[in-house]
mmCIF file of C-alpha atoms in Angstrom:
data_model
loop_
_atom_site.group_PDB
_atom_site.id
_atom_site.type_symbol
_atom_site.label_atom_id
_atom_site.label_comp_id
_atom_site.label_asym_id
_atom_site.label_seq_id
_atom_site.Cartn_x
_atom_site.Cartn_y
_atom_site.Cartn_z
ATOM 1 C CA MET R 1 -66.225 -135.809 0.568
ATOM 2 C CA ALA R 2 -65.860 -139.220 2.089
ATOM 3 C CA LEU R 3 -68.685 -141.263 0.370
ATOM 4 C CA ILE R 4 -70.652 -143.301 2.874
ATOM 5 C CA ASP R 5 -72.537 -146.230 1.648
ATOM 6 C CA ILE R 6 -75.863 -147.121 3.190
ATOM 7 C CA PHE R 7 -77.771 -150.311 1.928
ATOM 8 C CA ASP R 8 -76.194 -149.998 -1.401
ATOM 9 C CA VAL R 9 -77.721 -146.334 -1.541
ATOM 10 C CA ASN R 10 -74.821 -143.787 -1.795
ATOM 11 C CA ILE R 11 -74.734 -139.812 -2.071
ATOM 12 C CA PRO R 12 -73.801 -139.509 -5.859
ATOM 13 C CA ASP R 13 -70.027 -139.357 -6.732
ATOM 14 C CA SER R 14 -70.019 -136.399 -9.294
ATOM 15 C CA GLN R 15 -69.384 -132.380 -8.938
ATOM 16 C CA LEU R 16 -72.623 -131.676 -9.217
ATOM 17 C CA ALA R 17 -73.203 -133.394 -6.326
ATOM 18 C CA ARG R 18 -69.822 -132.601 -4.543
ATOM 19 C CA GLU R 19 -70.992 -128.857 -5.002
ATOM 20 C CA VAL R 20 -74.264 -128.642 -3.625
ATOM 21 C CA THR R 21 -72.950 -130.539 -0.642
ATOM 22 C CA GLN R 22 -70.668 -127.099 -0.225
ATOM 23 C CA LEU R 23 -73.319 -124.977 -1.325
ATOM 24 C CA ILE R 24 -75.847 -126.080 1.804
ATOM 25 C CA ARG R 25 -73.285 -126.837 4.263
ATOM 26 C CA ASP R 26 -72.145 -123.060 3.648
ATOM 27 C CA THR R 27 -75.624 -122.064 3.946
ATOM 28 C CA GLU R 28 -77.355 -123.972 6.544
ATOM 29 C CA SER R 29 -77.651 -124.552 9.822
ATOM 30 C CA GLN R 30 -76.154 -128.253 11.070
ATOM 31 C CA LEU R 31 -79.393 -129.092 12.066
ATOM 32 C CA LEU R 32 -80.736 -128.346 8.543
ATOM 33 C CA PHE R 33 -77.692 -129.883 6.742
ATOM 34 C CA SER R 34 -78.119 -133.146 8.550
ATOM 35 C CA HIS R 35 -82.182 -133.372 7.996
ATOM 36 C CA SER R 36 -81.393 -132.780 4.311
ATOM 37 C CA THR R 37 -78.694 -135.435 3.912
ATOM 38 C CA ARG R 38 -81.190 -138.070 5.806
ATOM 39 C CA VAL R 39 -84.015 -136.767 3.795
ATOM 40 C CA TYR R 40 -82.121 -137.912 0.728
ATOM 41 C CA PHE R 41 -81.465 -141.197 2.289
ATOM 42 C CA TRP R 42 -84.700 -141.843 3.449
ATOM 43 C CA GLY R 43 -86.330 -141.410 0.118
ATOM 44 C CA ALA R 44 -83.907 -143.029 -2.159
ATOM 45 C CA LEU R 45 -84.190 -146.081 0.375
ATOM 46 C CA THR R 46 -87.706 -145.290 -0.104
ATOM 47 C CA GLY R 47 -87.232 -145.434 -3.854
ATOM 48 C CA LYS R 48 -85.257 -149.166 -3.804
ATOM 49 C CA ARG R 49 -87.859 -150.898 -1.679
ATOM 50 C CA LYS R 50 -90.732 -149.947 -3.901
ATOM 51 C CA GLY R 51 -88.648 -150.421 -7.310
ATOM 52 C CA LEU R 52 -88.868 -146.971 -8.289
ATOM 53 C CA VAL R 53 -86.850 -145.387 -11.070
ATOM 54 C CA TYR R 54 -85.450 -142.198 -10.286
ATOM 55 C CA ASP R 55 -82.383 -140.148 -11.073
ATOM 56 C CA PRO R 56 -80.081 -139.824 -7.995
ATOM 57 C CA GLU R 57 -78.445 -136.855 -8.855
ATOM 58 C CA LEU R 58 -81.813 -135.195 -9.197
ATOM 59 C CA LEU R 59 -83.045 -136.401 -5.647
ATOM 60 C CA TYR R 60 -79.921 -135.496 -3.905
ATOM 61 C CA ALA R 61 -79.949 -131.705 -5.397
ATOM 62 C CA ALA R 62 -83.713 -131.610 -4.595
ATOM 63 C CA SER R 63 -83.335 -132.818 -0.930
ATOM 64 C CA MET R 64 -80.259 -131.167 0.067
ATOM 65 C CA PHE R 65 -81.899 -127.489 -1.490
ATOM 66 C CA HIS R 66 -85.481 -128.407 -0.168
ATOM 67 C CA ASP R 67 -84.907 -126.120 2.903
ATOM 68 C CA ILE R 68 -82.942 -123.844 2.154
ATOM 69 C CA GLY R 69 -85.989 -121.285 2.056
ATOM 70 C CA LEU R 70 -86.177 -121.379 5.566
ATOM 71 C CA THR R 71 -82.443 -119.569 6.220
ATOM 72 C CA SER R 72 -81.162 -115.941 6.982
ATOM 73 C CA LYS R 73 -80.386 -115.817 3.154
ATOM 74 C CA TYR R 74 -84.453 -115.707 2.499
ATOM 75 C CA ARG R 75 -85.658 -113.256 5.847
ATOM 76 C CA GLU R 76 -86.644 -110.247 3.815
ATOM 77 C CA SER R 77 -88.915 -112.607 1.092
ATOM 78 C CA GLN R 78 -92.424 -113.047 0.583
ATOM 79 C CA LEU R 79 -92.744 -115.865 -1.657
ATOM 80 C CA ARG R 80 -93.558 -119.731 0.201
ATOM 81 C CA PHE R 81 -90.388 -120.880 1.644
ATOM 82 C CA GLU R 82 -90.915 -123.650 -0.524
ATOM 83 C CA VAL R 83 -90.854 -121.981 -3.614
ATOM 84 C CA ASP R 84 -87.579 -119.948 -2.567
ATOM 85 C CA GLY R 85 -85.791 -123.478 -2.842
ATOM 86 C CA ALA R 86 -87.304 -124.792 -5.825
ATOM 87 C CA ASN R 87 -85.924 -121.062 -7.251
ATOM 88 C CA ALA R 88 -82.558 -121.598 -5.702
ATOM 89 C CA ALA R 89 -82.372 -125.277 -6.943
ATOM 90 C CA ARG R 90 -83.709 -124.691 -10.635
ATOM 91 C CA ASP R 91 -80.972 -121.562 -10.596
ATOM 92 C CA PHE R 92 -78.433 -123.651 -9.530
ATOM 93 C CA LEU R 93 -79.050 -126.316 -11.572
ATOM 94 C CA ARG R 94 -79.598 -124.311 -14.511
ATOM 95 C CA GLY R 95 -76.135 -123.101 -14.216
ATOM 96 C CA HIS R 96 -74.963 -126.612 -14.335
ATOM 97 C CA GLY R 97 -76.492 -127.447 -17.827
ATOM 98 C CA ILE R 98 -78.891 -129.628 -16.377
ATOM 99 C CA ALA R 99 -81.626 -129.944 -18.911
ATOM 100 C CA GLU R 100 -85.356 -127.981 -18.424
ATOM 101 C CA THR R 101 -87.221 -131.361 -18.008
ATOM 102 C CA ASP R 102 -84.984 -132.558 -14.805
ATOM 103 C CA LEU R 103 -85.024 -128.630 -13.555
ATOM 104 C CA GLU R 104 -88.930 -129.177 -13.705
ATOM 105 C CA LYS R 105 -88.747 -132.328 -11.650
ATOM 106 C CA VAL R 106 -86.603 -130.572 -8.925
ATOM 107 C CA TRP R 107 -88.647 -127.338 -8.799
ATOM 108 C CA ASN R 108 -91.837 -129.314 -8.504
ATOM 109 C CA ALA R 109 -90.409 -131.900 -6.237
ATOM 110 C CA ILE R 110 -89.174 -129.011 -3.641
ATOM 111 C CA ALA R 111 -92.237 -126.429 -4.175
ATOM 112 C CA LEU R 112 -94.715 -129.142 -3.367
ATOM 113 C CA HIS R 113 -92.816 -131.276 -0.531
ATOM 114 C CA THR R 114 -94.934 -129.745 1.869
ATOM 115 C CA THR R 115 -98.699 -130.215 -0.102
ATOM 116 C CA PRO R 116 -99.980 -133.511 1.154
ATOM 117 C CA GLY R 117 -101.775 -136.031 -1.399
ATOM 118 C CA ILE R 118 -100.539 -134.841 -4.979
ATOM 119 C CA PRO R 119 -96.799 -135.417 -5.116
ATOM 120 C CA GLU R 120 -96.795 -139.425 -4.175
ATOM 121 C CA HIS R 121 -98.444 -139.129 -8.014
ATOM 122 C CA MET R 122 -95.931 -137.800 -9.706
ATOM 123 C CA HIS R 123 -92.322 -138.797 -11.257
ATOM 124 C CA ALA R 124 -90.262 -140.585 -8.711
ATOM 125 C CA GLU R 125 -88.019 -137.442 -7.944
ATOM 126 C CA ILE R 126 -90.879 -135.589 -6.306
ATOM 127 C CA ALA R 127 -92.505 -138.458 -4.603
ATOM 128 C CA LEU R 128 -89.408 -139.779 -2.879
ATOM 129 C CA LEU R 129 -88.546 -136.318 -1.708
ATOM 130 C CA GLN R 130 -91.810 -135.445 0.352
ATOM 131 C CA ALA R 131 -91.788 -139.642 1.478
ATOM 132 C CA GLY R 132 -88.026 -138.775 3.033
ATOM 133 C CA ALA R 133 -88.740 -134.996 4.418
ATOM 134 C CA GLY R 134 -92.062 -136.664 6.008
ATOM 135 C CA MET R 135 -89.961 -139.659 7.174
ATOM 136 C CA ASP R 136 -87.202 -137.480 8.691
ATOM 137 C CA VAL R 137 -89.642 -134.841 10.660
ATOM 138 C CA ALA R 138 -93.010 -136.684 11.004
ATOM 139 C CA GLY R 139 -91.939 -140.480 10.682
ATOM 140 C CA ARG R 140 -93.886 -140.630 8.077
ATOM 141 C CA GLY R 141 -93.393 -144.234 7.065
ATOM 142 C CA PHE R 142 -91.281 -145.091 10.148
ATOM 143 C CA GLU R 143 -92.147 -148.973 10.667
ATOM 144 C CA GLN R 144 -91.025 -149.506 6.895
ATOM 145 C CA PHE R 145 -87.885 -149.072 7.434
ATOM 146 C CA THR R 146 -85.846 -151.284 9.575
ATOM 147 C CA GLN R 147 -84.385 -150.889 12.579
ATOM 148 C CA GLU R 148 -80.891 -151.195 11.216
ATOM 149 C CA GLN R 149 -81.493 -149.013 8.944
ATOM 150 C CA ARG R 150 -82.773 -146.078 11.037
ATOM 151 C CA ASP R 151 -79.791 -147.156 13.137
ATOM 152 C CA VAL R 152 -77.502 -146.733 10.608
ATOM 153 C CA VAL R 153 -78.747 -143.483 8.781
ATOM 154 C CA THR R 154 -79.140 -141.813 12.309
ATOM 155 C CA ALA R 155 -75.570 -142.896 13.220
ATOM 156 C CA ALA R 156 -74.153 -141.245 9.742
ATOM 157 C CA TYR R 157 -75.854 -137.903 9.901
ATOM 158 C CA PRO R 158 -76.907 -137.506 13.469
ATOM 159 C CA ARG R 159 -80.568 -136.825 14.407
ATOM 160 C CA ASP R 160 -80.091 -133.905 17.486
ATOM 161 C CA PRO R 161 -81.700 -135.717 20.527
ATOM 162 C CA ASP R 162 -83.989 -132.026 20.793
ATOM 163 C CA PHE R 163 -85.230 -132.339 17.230
ATOM 164 C CA ALA R 164 -88.550 -131.870 17.042
ATOM 165 C CA HIS R 165 -88.018 -128.585 19.425
ATOM 166 C CA LYS R 166 -85.150 -127.633 17.044
ATOM 167 C CA MET R 167 -86.998 -128.056 13.659
ATOM 168 C CA ILE R 168 -90.247 -126.270 14.488
ATOM 169 C CA ASP R 169 -88.134 -123.124 15.784
ATOM 170 C CA GLU R 170 -86.420 -123.080 12.224
ATOM 171 C CA PHE R 171 -89.909 -123.449 10.269
ATOM 172 C CA TYR R 172 -90.735 -121.087 12.702
ATOM 173 C CA GLN R 173 -87.856 -118.730 12.212
ATOM 174 C CA GLY R 174 -88.238 -118.833 8.446
ATOM 175 C CA LEU R 175 -91.765 -118.238 8.398
ATOM 176 C CA LYS R 176 -92.671 -115.416 10.673
ATOM 177 C CA HIS R 177 -91.818 -112.862 9.247
ATOM 178 C CA ARG R 178 -94.035 -114.057 5.912
ATOM 179 C CA PRO R 179 -97.056 -115.596 7.735
ATOM 180 C CA ALA R 180 -99.167 -115.041 4.752
ATOM 181 C CA THR R 181 -97.452 -117.258 3.114
ATOM 182 C CA THR R 182 -98.724 -119.414 5.330
ATOM 183 C CA PHE R 183 -102.261 -119.764 4.371
ATOM 184 C CA GLY R 184 -103.717 -123.014 2.825
ATOM 185 C CA THR R 185 -100.659 -125.310 3.898
ATOM 186 C CA PHE R 186 -99.788 -126.963 7.543
ATOM 187 C CA ASN R 187 -97.063 -124.813 7.969
ATOM 188 C CA ASP R 188 -99.302 -122.072 9.707
ATOM 189 C CA ASP R 189 -99.020 -124.634 12.318
ATOM 190 C CA PHE R 190 -95.423 -123.595 13.330
ATOM 191 C CA LEU R 191 -96.624 -120.147 13.596
ATOM 192 C CA ALA R 192 -99.824 -121.355 16.056
ATOM 193 C CA PHE R 193 -97.444 -123.307 17.724
ATOM 194 C CA LYS R 194 -94.389 -120.223 18.641
ATOM 195 C CA ASP R 195 -96.696 -117.543 18.645
ATOM 196 C CA PRO R 196 -100.129 -117.256 20.832
ATOM 197 C CA GLY R 197 -100.688 -113.719 19.215
ATOM 198 C CA PHE R 198 -100.553 -115.751 15.464
ATOM 199 C CA LYS R 199 -104.304 -115.653 13.664
ATOM 200 C CA ARG R 200 -105.106 -118.087 11.559
ATOM 201 C CA THR R 201 -106.542 -117.133 7.972
ATOM 202 C CA ASP R 202 -110.062 -118.363 7.636
ATOM 203 C CA LEU R 203 -110.983 -119.266 4.400
ATOM 204 C CA CYS R 204 -114.903 -119.648 5.166
ATOM 205 C CA SER R 205 -114.759 -115.570 6.289
ATOM 206 C CA ILE R 206 -113.032 -114.848 2.730
ATOM 207 C CA ILE R 207 -115.665 -116.155 0.781
ATOM 208 C CA LEU R 208 -118.533 -114.621 2.974
ATOM 209 C CA CYS R 209 -116.902 -111.219 2.978
ATOM 210 C CA SER R 210 -115.609 -111.195 -0.618
ATOM 211 C CA HIS R 211 -116.982 -108.721 -2.939
ATOM 212 C CA TRP R 212 -119.261 -110.984 -4.653
ATOM 213 C CA GLU R 213 -121.518 -110.918 -0.858
ATOM 214 C CA HIS R 214 -121.178 -107.146 -0.011
ATOM 215 C CA GLY R 215 -120.143 -106.212 -3.176
#
């Protein structure tokens, strides 16, 4: 794997990182693979800009595994896709002798990457994964990167011209068989956008119809 230097940020040059890259390349679509790699660079560049101390290998593993739960491998799963990804990363890293404290960082980073308002207060790897994912999918923090940084990252790992619609479809395909898992997250937006018949769960109705009210 040829390593690309992007403003002094590199994919870790380790056997572990190479195995992670190969596994994700073999499992995910090109769209998700490129997205996940860009997420690492956006996250790492954010960490560099903010002067955060983080483990590049852990951040890389978290970035590459963060969307694996959307792939066809998990089409029968009834867990949240984030939990599928977190579990897969933890199992992989545990098999490579990574310390339990580091496994917890990676697990939390992936499991919480779609949860607003919490990751930024946790370990740097957790905060940076969410920041990188938010930048690549929704342009969150876009203006904090220079035009040159954006150009170099997307030249190395191209962003599909129709990325927005294709990414929404990746989410839909990964979630349509487990709609209940989207309750309480913004993931139900993908189902509502793609499926006119999708009905969101309403917490107020759940409370008002609970056994406490009608027991």
